[in-house]
CSV table of C-alpha atoms in Angstrom, one decimal:
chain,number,residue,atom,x,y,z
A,1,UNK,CA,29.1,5.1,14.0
A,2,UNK,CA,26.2,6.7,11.5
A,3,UNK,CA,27.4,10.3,10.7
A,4,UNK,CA,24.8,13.0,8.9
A,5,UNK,CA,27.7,12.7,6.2
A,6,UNK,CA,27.9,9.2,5.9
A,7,UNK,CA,24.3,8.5,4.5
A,8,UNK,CA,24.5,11.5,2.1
A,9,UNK,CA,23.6,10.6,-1.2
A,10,UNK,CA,25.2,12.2,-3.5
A,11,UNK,CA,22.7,13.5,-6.0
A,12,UNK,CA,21.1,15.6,-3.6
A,13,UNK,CA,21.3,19.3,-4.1
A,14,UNK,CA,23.0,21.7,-2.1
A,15,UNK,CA,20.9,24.6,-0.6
A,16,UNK,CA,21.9,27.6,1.6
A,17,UNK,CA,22.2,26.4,5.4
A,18,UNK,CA,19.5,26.4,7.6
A,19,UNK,CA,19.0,27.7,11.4
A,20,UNK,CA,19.1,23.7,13.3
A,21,UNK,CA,18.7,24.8,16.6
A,22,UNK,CA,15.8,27.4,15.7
A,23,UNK,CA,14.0,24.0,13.7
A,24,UNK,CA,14.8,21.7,16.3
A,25,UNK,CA,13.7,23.9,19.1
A,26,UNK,CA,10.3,24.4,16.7
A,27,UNK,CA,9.9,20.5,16.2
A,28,UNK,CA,10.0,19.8,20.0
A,29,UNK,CA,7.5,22.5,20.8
A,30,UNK,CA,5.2,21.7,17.9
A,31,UNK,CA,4.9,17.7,18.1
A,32,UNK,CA,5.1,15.8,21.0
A,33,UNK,CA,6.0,12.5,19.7
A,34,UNK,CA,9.1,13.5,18.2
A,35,UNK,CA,12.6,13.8,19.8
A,36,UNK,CA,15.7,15.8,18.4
A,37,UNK,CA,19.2,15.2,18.6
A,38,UNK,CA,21.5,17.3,17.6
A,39,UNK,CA,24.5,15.9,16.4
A,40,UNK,CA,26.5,18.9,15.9
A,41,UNK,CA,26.3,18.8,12.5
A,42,UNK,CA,22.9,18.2,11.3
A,43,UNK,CA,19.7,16.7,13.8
A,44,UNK,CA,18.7,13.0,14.4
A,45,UNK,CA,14.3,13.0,14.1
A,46,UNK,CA,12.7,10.7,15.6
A,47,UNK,CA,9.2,10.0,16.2
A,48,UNK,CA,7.6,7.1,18.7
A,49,UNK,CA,4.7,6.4,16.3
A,50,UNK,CA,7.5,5.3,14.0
A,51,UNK,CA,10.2,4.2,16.5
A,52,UNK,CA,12.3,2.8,13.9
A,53,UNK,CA,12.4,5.3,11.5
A,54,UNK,CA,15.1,8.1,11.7
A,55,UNK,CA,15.4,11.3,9.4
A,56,UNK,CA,18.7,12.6,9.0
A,57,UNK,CA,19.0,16.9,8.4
A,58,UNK,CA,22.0,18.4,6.8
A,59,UNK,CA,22.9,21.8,7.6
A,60,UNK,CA,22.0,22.3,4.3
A,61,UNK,CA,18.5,21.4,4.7
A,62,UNK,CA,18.6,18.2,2.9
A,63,UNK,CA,16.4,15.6,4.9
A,64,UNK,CA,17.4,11.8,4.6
A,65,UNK,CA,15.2,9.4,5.9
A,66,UNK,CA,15.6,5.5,6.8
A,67,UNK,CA,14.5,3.1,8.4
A,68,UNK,CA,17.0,1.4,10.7
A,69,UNK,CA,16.2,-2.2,12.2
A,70,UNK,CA,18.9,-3.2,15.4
A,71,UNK,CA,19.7,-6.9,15.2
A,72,UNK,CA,17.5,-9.4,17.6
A,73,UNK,CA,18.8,-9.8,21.1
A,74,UNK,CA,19.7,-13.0,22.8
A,75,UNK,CA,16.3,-14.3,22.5
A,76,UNK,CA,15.6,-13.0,18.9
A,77,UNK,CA,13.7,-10.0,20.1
A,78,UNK,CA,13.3,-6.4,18.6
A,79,UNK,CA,12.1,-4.3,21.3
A,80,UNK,CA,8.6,-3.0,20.4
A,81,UNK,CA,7.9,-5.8,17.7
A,82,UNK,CA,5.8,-8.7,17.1
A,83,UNK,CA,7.9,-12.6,16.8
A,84,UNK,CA,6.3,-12.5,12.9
A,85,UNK,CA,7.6,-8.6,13.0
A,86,UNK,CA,10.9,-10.1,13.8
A,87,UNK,CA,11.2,-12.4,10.8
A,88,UNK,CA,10.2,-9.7,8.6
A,89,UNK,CA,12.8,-8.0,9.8
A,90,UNK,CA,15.3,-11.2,9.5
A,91,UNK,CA,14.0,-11.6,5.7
A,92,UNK,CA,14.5,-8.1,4.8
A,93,UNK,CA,17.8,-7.1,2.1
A,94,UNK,CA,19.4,-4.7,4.7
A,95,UNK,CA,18.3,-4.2,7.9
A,96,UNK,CA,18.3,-0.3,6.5
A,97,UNK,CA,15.9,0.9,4.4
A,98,UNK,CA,16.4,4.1,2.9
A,99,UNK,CA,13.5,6.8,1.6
A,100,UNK,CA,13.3,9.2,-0.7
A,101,UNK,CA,15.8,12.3,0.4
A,102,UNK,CA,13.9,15.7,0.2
A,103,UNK,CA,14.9,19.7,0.7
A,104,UNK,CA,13.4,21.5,3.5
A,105,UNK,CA,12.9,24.7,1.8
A,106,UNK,CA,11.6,28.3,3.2
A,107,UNK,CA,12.0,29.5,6.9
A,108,UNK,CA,12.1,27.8,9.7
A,109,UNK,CA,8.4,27.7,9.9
A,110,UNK,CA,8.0,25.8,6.4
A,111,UNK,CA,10.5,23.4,7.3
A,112,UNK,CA,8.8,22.5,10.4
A,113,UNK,CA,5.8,21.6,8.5
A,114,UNK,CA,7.2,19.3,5.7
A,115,UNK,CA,8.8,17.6,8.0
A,116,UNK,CA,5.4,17.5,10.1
A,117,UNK,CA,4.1,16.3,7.1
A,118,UNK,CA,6.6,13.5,6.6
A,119,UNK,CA,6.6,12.3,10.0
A,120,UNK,CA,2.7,12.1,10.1
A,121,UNK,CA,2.9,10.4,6.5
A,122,UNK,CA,5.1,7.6,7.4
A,123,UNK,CA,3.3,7.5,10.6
A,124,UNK,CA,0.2,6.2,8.5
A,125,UNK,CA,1.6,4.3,6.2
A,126,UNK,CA,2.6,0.5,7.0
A,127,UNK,CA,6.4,0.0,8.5
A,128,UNK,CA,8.6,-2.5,6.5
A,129,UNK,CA,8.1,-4.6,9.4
A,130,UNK,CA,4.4,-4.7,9.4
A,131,UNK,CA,4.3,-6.4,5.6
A,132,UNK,CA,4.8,-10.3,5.8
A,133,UNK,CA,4.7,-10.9,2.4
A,134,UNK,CA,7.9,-13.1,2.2
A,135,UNK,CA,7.1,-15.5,5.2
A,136,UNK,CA,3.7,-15.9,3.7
A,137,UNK,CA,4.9,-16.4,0.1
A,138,UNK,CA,5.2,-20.1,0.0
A,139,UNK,CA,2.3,-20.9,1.7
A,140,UNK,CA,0.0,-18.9,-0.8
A,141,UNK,CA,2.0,-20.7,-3.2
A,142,UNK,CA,1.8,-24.4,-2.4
A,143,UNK,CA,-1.8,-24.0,-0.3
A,144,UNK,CA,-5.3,-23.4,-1.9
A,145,UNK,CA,-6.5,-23.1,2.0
A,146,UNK,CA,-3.8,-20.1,1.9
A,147,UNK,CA,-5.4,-18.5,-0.9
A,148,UNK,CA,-8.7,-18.8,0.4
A,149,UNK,CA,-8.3,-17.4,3.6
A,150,UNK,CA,-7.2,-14.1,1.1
A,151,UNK,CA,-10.6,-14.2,0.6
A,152,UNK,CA,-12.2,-14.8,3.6
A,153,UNK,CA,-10.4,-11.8,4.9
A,154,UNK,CA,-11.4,-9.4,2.6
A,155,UNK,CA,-14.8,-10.8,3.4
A,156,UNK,CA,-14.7,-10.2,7.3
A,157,UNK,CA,-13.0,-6.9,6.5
A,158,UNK,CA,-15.2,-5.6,4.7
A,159,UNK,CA,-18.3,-6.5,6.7
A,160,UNK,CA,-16.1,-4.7,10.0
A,161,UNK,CA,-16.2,-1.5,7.1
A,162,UNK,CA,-19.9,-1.4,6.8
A,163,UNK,CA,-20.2,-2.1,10.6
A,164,UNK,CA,-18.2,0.8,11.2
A,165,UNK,CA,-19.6,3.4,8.4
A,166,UNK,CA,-15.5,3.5,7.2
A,167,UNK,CA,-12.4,2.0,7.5
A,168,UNK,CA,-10.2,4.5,9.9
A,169,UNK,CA,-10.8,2.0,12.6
A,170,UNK,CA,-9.7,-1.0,10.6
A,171,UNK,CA,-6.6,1.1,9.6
A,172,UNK,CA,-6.3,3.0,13.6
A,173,UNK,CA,-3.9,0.3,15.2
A,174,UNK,CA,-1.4,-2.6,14.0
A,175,UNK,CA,-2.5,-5.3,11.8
A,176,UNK,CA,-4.7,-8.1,13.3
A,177,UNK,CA,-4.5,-11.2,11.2
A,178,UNK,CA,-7.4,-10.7,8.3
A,179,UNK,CA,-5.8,-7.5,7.8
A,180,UNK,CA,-2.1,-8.9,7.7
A,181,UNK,CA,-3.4,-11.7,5.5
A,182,UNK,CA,-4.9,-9.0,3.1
A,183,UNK,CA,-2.0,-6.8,3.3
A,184,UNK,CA,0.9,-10.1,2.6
A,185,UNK,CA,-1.4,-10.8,-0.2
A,186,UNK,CA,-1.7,-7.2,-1.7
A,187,UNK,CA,2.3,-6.8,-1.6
A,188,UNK,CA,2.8,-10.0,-3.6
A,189,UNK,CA,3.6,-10.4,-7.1
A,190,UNK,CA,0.4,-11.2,-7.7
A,191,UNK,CA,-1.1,-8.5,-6.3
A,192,UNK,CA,-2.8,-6.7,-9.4
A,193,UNK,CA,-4.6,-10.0,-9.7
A,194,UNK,CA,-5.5,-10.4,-6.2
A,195,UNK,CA,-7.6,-6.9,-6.4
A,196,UNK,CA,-9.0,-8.1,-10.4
A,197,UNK,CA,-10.1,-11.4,-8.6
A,198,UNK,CA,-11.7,-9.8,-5.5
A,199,UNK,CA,-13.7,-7.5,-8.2
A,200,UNK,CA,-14.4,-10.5,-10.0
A,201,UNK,CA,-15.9,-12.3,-6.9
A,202,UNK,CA,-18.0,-9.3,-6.1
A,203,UNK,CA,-19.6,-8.9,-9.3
A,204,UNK,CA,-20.6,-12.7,-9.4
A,205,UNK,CA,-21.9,-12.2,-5.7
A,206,UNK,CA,-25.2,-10.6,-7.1
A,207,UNK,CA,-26.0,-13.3,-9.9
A,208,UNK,CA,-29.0,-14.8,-8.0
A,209,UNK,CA,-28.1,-18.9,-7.9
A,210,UNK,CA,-30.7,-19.4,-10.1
A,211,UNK,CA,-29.1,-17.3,-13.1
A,212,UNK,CA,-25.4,-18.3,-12.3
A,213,UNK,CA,-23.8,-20.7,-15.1
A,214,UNK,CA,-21.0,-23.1,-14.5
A,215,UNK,CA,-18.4,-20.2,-15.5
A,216,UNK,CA,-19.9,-18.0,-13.1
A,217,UNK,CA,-19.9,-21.1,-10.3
A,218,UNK,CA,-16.0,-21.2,-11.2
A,219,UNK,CA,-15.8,-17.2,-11.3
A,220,UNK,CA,-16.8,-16.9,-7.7
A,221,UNK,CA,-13.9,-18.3,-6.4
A,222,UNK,CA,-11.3,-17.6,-8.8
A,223,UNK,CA,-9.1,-16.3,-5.9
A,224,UNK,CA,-8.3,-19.3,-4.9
A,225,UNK,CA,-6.8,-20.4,-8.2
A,226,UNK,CA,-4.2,-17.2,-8.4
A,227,UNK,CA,-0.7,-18.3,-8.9
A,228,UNK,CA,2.3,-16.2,-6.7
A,229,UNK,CA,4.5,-17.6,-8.8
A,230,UNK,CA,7.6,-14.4,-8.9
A,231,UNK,CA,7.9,-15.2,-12.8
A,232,UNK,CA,6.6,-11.3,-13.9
A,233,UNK,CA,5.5,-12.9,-17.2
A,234,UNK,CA,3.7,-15.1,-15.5
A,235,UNK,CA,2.2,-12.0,-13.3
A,236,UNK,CA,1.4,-10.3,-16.5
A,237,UNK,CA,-0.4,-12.6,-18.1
A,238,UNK,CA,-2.3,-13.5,-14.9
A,239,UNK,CA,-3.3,-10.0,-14.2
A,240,UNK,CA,-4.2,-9.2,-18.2
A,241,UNK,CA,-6.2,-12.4,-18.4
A,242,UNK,CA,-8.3,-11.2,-14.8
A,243,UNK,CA,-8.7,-7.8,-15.8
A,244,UNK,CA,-9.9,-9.1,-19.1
A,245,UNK,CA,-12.2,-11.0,-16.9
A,246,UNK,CA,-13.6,-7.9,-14.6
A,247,UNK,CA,-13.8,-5.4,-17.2
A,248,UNK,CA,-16.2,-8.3,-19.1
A,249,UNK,CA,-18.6,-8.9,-16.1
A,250,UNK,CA,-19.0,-5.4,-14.7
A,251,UNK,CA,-19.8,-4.3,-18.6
A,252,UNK,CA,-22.2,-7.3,-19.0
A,253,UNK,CA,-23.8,-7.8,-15.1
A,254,UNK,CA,-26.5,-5.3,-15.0
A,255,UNK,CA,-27.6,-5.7,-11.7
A,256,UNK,CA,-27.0,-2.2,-9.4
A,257,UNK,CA,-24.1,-3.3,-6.8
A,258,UNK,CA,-25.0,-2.3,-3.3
A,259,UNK,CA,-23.0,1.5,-3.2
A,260,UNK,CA,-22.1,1.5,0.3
A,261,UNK,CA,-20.7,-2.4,0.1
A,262,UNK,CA,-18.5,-1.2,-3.3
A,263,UNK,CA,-17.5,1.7,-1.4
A,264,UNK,CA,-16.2,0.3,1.7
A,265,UNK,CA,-14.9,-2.4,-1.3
A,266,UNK,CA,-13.0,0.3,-2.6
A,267,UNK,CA,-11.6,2.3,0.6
A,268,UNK,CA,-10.5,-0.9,1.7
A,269,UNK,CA,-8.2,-2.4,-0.9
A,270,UNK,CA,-6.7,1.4,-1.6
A,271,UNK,CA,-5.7,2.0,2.1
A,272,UNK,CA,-4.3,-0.9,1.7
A,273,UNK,CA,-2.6,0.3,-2.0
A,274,UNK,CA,-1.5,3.5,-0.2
A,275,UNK,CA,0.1,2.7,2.7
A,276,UNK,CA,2.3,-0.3,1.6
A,277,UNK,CA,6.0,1.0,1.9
A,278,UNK,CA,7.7,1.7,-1.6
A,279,UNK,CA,10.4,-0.8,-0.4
A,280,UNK,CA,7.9,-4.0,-0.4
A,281,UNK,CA,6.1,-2.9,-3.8
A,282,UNK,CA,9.7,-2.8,-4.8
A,283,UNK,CA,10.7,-6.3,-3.7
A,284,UNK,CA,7.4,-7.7,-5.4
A,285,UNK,CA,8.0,-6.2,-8.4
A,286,UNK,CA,4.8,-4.6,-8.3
A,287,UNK,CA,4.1,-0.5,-8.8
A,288,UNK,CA,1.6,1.7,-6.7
A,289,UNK,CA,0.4,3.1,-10.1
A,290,UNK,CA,-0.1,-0.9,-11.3
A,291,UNK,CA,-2.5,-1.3,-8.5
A,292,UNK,CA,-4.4,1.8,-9.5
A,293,UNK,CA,-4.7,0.4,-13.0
A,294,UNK,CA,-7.2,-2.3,-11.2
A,295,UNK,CA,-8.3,-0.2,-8.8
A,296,UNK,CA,-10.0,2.2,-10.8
A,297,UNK,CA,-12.4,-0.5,-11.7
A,298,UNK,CA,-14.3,-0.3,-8.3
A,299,UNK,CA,-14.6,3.6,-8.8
A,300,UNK,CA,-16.0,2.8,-12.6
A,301,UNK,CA,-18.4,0.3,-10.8
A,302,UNK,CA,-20.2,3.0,-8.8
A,303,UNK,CA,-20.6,5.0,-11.9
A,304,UNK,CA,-19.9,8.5,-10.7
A,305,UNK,CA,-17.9,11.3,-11.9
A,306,UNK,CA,-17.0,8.9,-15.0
A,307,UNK,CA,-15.5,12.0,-17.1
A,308,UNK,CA,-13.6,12.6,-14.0
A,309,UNK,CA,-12.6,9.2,-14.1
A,310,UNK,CA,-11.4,9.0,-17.7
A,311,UNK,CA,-9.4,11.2,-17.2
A,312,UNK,CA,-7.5,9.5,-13.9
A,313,UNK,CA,-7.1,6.7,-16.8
A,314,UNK,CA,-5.5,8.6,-18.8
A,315,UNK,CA,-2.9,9.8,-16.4
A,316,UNK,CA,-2.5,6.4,-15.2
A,317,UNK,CA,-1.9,5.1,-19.1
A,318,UNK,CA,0.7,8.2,-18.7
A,319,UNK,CA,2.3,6.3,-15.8
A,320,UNK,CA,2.2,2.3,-16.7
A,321,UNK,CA,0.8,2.1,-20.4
A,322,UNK,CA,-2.7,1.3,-21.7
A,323,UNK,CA,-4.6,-1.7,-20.1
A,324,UNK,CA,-8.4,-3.3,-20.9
A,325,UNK,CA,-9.1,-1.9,-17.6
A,326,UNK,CA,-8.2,1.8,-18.2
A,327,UNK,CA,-9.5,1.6,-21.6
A,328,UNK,CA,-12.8,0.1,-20.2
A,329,UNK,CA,-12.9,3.0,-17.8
A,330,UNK,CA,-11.9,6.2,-20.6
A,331,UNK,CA,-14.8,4.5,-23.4
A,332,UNK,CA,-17.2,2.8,-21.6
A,333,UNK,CA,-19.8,2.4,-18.9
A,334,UNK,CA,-20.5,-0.3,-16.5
A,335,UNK,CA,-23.5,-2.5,-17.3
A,336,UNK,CA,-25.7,-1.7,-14.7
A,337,UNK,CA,-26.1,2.0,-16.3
A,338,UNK,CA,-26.0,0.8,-19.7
């Protein structure tokens, strides 16, 4: 049986004990969609928006959160998810996932907040189950029809973003299949060069046919040509040699991009960026602050704020080291406002 002590790392720190009952009776009141249990020594939360997630509280007001998976039934069901859920499950590690432990500090009306706050975060971010990344892996792999679809979700997403005037609706439910298909492909090994090749296929979308050479003919679709290989010096190479790529047209193509397109472009790909769990950027050997690297590139397309911008380079060459795209973005400007 799971005790509170039993999952306690042990590089946590200690802090004076907290009231349980007082936060657990405050939790109840405050949230509907969360359930308490009180285990006699520490509380069980729960939310249904996240029915597989439980957070762990010591007395000492150390919360431990983790996913937890049950094994399939009889019929190689998990109650509440999807067949392709299912596999995920099947194909993670550990059927536990552990987050990051944090300290519910101040009274007991703080510590009803944070965790507030962490529920509601986890809540919006993507379960471990939702990400299909390794069922999907061979298939991008071996299949050029694979990696186009990539593309042709992005497309149809996108165009539901404009529909819409933003993406909270594209982002309100569970992942229909252009979104999963966007999602697999953004928590891949390849994924930095998913988002430089997307970039890439927008820029050469407003070269009129007339002015497009045979470069830019084999530009449009370079996603299709993207290896997944899990080599990371292949990765690296890949994702220097498209960001090379990106950085070259938007400093050179000096047509104006349609804002609310390269907008909707760029809320798109970074909900996507922000609510991947750590655990399946983990497994693809790929970092949050790696996708901002390329992200940053739609940002220094629209060509606002670009002091503001240099200096979210510079943090993120802080984070991950310098790359042409960061560089591009701290001492240069895109072409169309050149």
């Amino acid at each position: 049986m799971t005790t509170i002590q039993s999952i306690s790392p042990a590089h946590t720190t200690s802090i004076s004990p907290i009231n349980l009952s007082a936060l657990s009776e405050r939790l109840r009141a405050s949230t509907r969609t969360v359930d308490v249990t009180d285990m006699g020594n520490g509380l069980i939360v729960t939310d249904e928006r996240t029915p597989y997630l439980r957070t762990y509280i010591r007395p000492d007001g150390i919360a431990l959160p983790r996913w937890e998976y049950p094994a399939p039934d009889r019929r190689g069901r998990i109650r509440g998810l999807k067949p392709y859920d299912v596999q995920a499950v099947q194909r993670l590690d550990s059927p536990t996932i552990p987050l990051t432990p944090f300290t519910l500090a101040g009274d007991t009306s703080r510590q009803t907040l944070l965790l507030r706050l962490h529920l509601d975060r986890q809540a919006n971010r993507l379960a471990p189950h939702q990400v299909h990344t390794a069922l999907r892996l061979d298939q991008l792999t071996i299949s050029v029809n694979a990696r186009h679809d990539v593309w042709g979700a992005f497309q149809h997403l996108l165009a539901d973003a404009i529909a819409a005037g933003g993406t909270d609706r594209l982002f309100a439910d569970g992942p229909d299949r252009d979104m999963q298909i966007l999602i697999d492909a953004m928590a891949s090994p390849a994924a930095p060069s998913v988002i430089a090749a997307l970039i890439i296929g927008e820029v050469e979308r407003l070269i009129p046919d007339k002015d497009r050479t045979a470069r830019d003919r084999e530009l449009r679709f370079i996603i299709d040509d993207i290896t997944y290989d899990t080599d990371p010096d292949t990765q690296t190479d890949q994702a220097e040699r498209l960001t090379d790529t990106a950085v070259e047209l938007l400093s050179h193509v000096r047509i104006r991009p349609d804002q609310t397109r390269i907008r909707m472009m760029r809320a798109l790909l970074t909900g996507i960026a922000n609510r991947l769990p750590a655990s399946a950027l983990a497994a693809a050997n790929v970092s949050r602050a790696s996708l901002g690297g390329t992200l940053i590139l739609i940002s220094w397309w629209l060509g606002r704020d670009l002091d503001r911008l240099a200096e979210s380079a510079l943090r993120l060459e802080i984070a991950t080291g310098t790359t042409t795209g960061t560089r591009a973005v701290r001492n240069g400007r895109p072409g169309w406002l050149a």
